[in-house]
Short mmCIF file of C-alpha atoms in Angstrom, two decimals:
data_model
loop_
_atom_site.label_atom_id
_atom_site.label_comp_id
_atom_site.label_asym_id
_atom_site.label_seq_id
_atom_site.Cartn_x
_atom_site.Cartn_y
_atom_site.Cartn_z
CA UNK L 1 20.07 218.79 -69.21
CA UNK L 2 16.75 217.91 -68.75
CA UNK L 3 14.86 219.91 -65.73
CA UNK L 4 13.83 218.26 -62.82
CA UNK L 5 10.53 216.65 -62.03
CA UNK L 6 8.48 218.97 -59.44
CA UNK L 7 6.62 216.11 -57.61
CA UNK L 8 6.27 216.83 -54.14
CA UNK L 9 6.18 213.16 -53.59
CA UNK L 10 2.53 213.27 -52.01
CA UNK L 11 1.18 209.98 -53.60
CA UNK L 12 -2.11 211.26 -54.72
CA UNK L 13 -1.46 210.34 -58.23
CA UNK L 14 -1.59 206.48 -56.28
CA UNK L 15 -2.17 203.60 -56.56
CA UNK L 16 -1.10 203.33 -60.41
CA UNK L 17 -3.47 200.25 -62.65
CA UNK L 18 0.52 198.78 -63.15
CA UNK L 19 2.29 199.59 -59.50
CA UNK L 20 4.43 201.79 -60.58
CA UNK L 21 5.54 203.82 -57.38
CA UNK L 22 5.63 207.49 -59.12
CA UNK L 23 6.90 209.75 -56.58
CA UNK L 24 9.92 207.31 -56.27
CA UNK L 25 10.68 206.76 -59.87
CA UNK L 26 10.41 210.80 -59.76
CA UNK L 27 12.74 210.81 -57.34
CA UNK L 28 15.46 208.46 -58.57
CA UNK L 29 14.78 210.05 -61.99
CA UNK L 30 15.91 213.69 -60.39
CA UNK L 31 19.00 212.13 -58.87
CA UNK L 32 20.24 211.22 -62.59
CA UNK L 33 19.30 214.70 -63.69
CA UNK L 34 21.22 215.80 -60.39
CA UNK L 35 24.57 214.47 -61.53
CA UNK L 36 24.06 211.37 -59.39
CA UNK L 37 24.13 208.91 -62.18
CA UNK L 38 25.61 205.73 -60.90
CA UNK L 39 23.37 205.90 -57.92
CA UNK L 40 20.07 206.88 -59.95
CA UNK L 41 21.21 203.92 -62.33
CA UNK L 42 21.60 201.22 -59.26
CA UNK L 43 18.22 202.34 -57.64
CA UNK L 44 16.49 202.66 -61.02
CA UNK L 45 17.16 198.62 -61.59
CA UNK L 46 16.02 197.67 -57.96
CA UNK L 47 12.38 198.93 -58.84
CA UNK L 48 9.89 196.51 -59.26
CA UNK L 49 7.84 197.97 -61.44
CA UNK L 50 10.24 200.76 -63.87
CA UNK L 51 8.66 203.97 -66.57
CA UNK L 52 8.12 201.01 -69.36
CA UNK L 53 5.32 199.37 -67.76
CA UNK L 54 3.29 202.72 -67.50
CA UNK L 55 -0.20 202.47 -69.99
CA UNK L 56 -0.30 205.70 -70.54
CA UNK L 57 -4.01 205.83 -68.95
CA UNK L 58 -3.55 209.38 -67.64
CA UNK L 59 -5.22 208.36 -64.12
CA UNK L 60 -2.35 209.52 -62.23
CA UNK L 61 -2.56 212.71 -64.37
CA UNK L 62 -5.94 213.66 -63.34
CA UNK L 63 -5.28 212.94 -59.36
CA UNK L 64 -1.80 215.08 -59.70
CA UNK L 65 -2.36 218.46 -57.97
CA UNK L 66 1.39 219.69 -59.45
CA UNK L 67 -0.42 218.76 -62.71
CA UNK L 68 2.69 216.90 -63.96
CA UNK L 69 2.52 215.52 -67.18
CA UNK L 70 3.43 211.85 -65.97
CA UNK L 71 2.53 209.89 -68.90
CA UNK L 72 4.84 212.11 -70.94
CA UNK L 73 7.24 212.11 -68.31
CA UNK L 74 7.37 208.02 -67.59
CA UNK L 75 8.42 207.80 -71.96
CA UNK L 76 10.99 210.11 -71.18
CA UNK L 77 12.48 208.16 -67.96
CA UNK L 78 11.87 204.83 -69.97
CA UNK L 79 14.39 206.36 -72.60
CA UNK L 80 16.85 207.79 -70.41
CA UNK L 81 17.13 205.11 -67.94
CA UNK L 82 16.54 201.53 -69.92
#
């Protein structure tokens, strides 16, 4: 299994170019990793804006003070979740 995301759900890496809410895609992310597939899946489909639509800019990257790899890590939700 996959370790969890660390985000602390602050928002600083906000607003994203795309709207992507991070923190929450983080967080639905974790609930999958936590076993809590079904639900993860369900709230993963209500988001408006999912990992796929993420440019890969790396301005959410630079504003991050967990320095989480979030470019990397949005590829790797896009591919476990869609």
């Amino acid at each position: 299994m996959d370790s969890m995301i660390k985000c602390s759900g602050c928002g600083k890496c906000l607003p994203c170019p795309v709207k992507i809410r991070i923190p929450e895609v983080f967080r639905v992310y974790n609930q999958h990793l936590g076993g809590k597939e079904e639900e993860a899946e369900k709230a993963y489909g209500e988001l408006a804006y999912p990992a796929s639509e993420c440019l890969r800019c790396g301005r959410c990257e630079k504003l991050c003070p967990e320095h989480i790899g979030i470019s990397a890590m949005m590829l790797e939700i896009q591919e476990e979740m869609e």
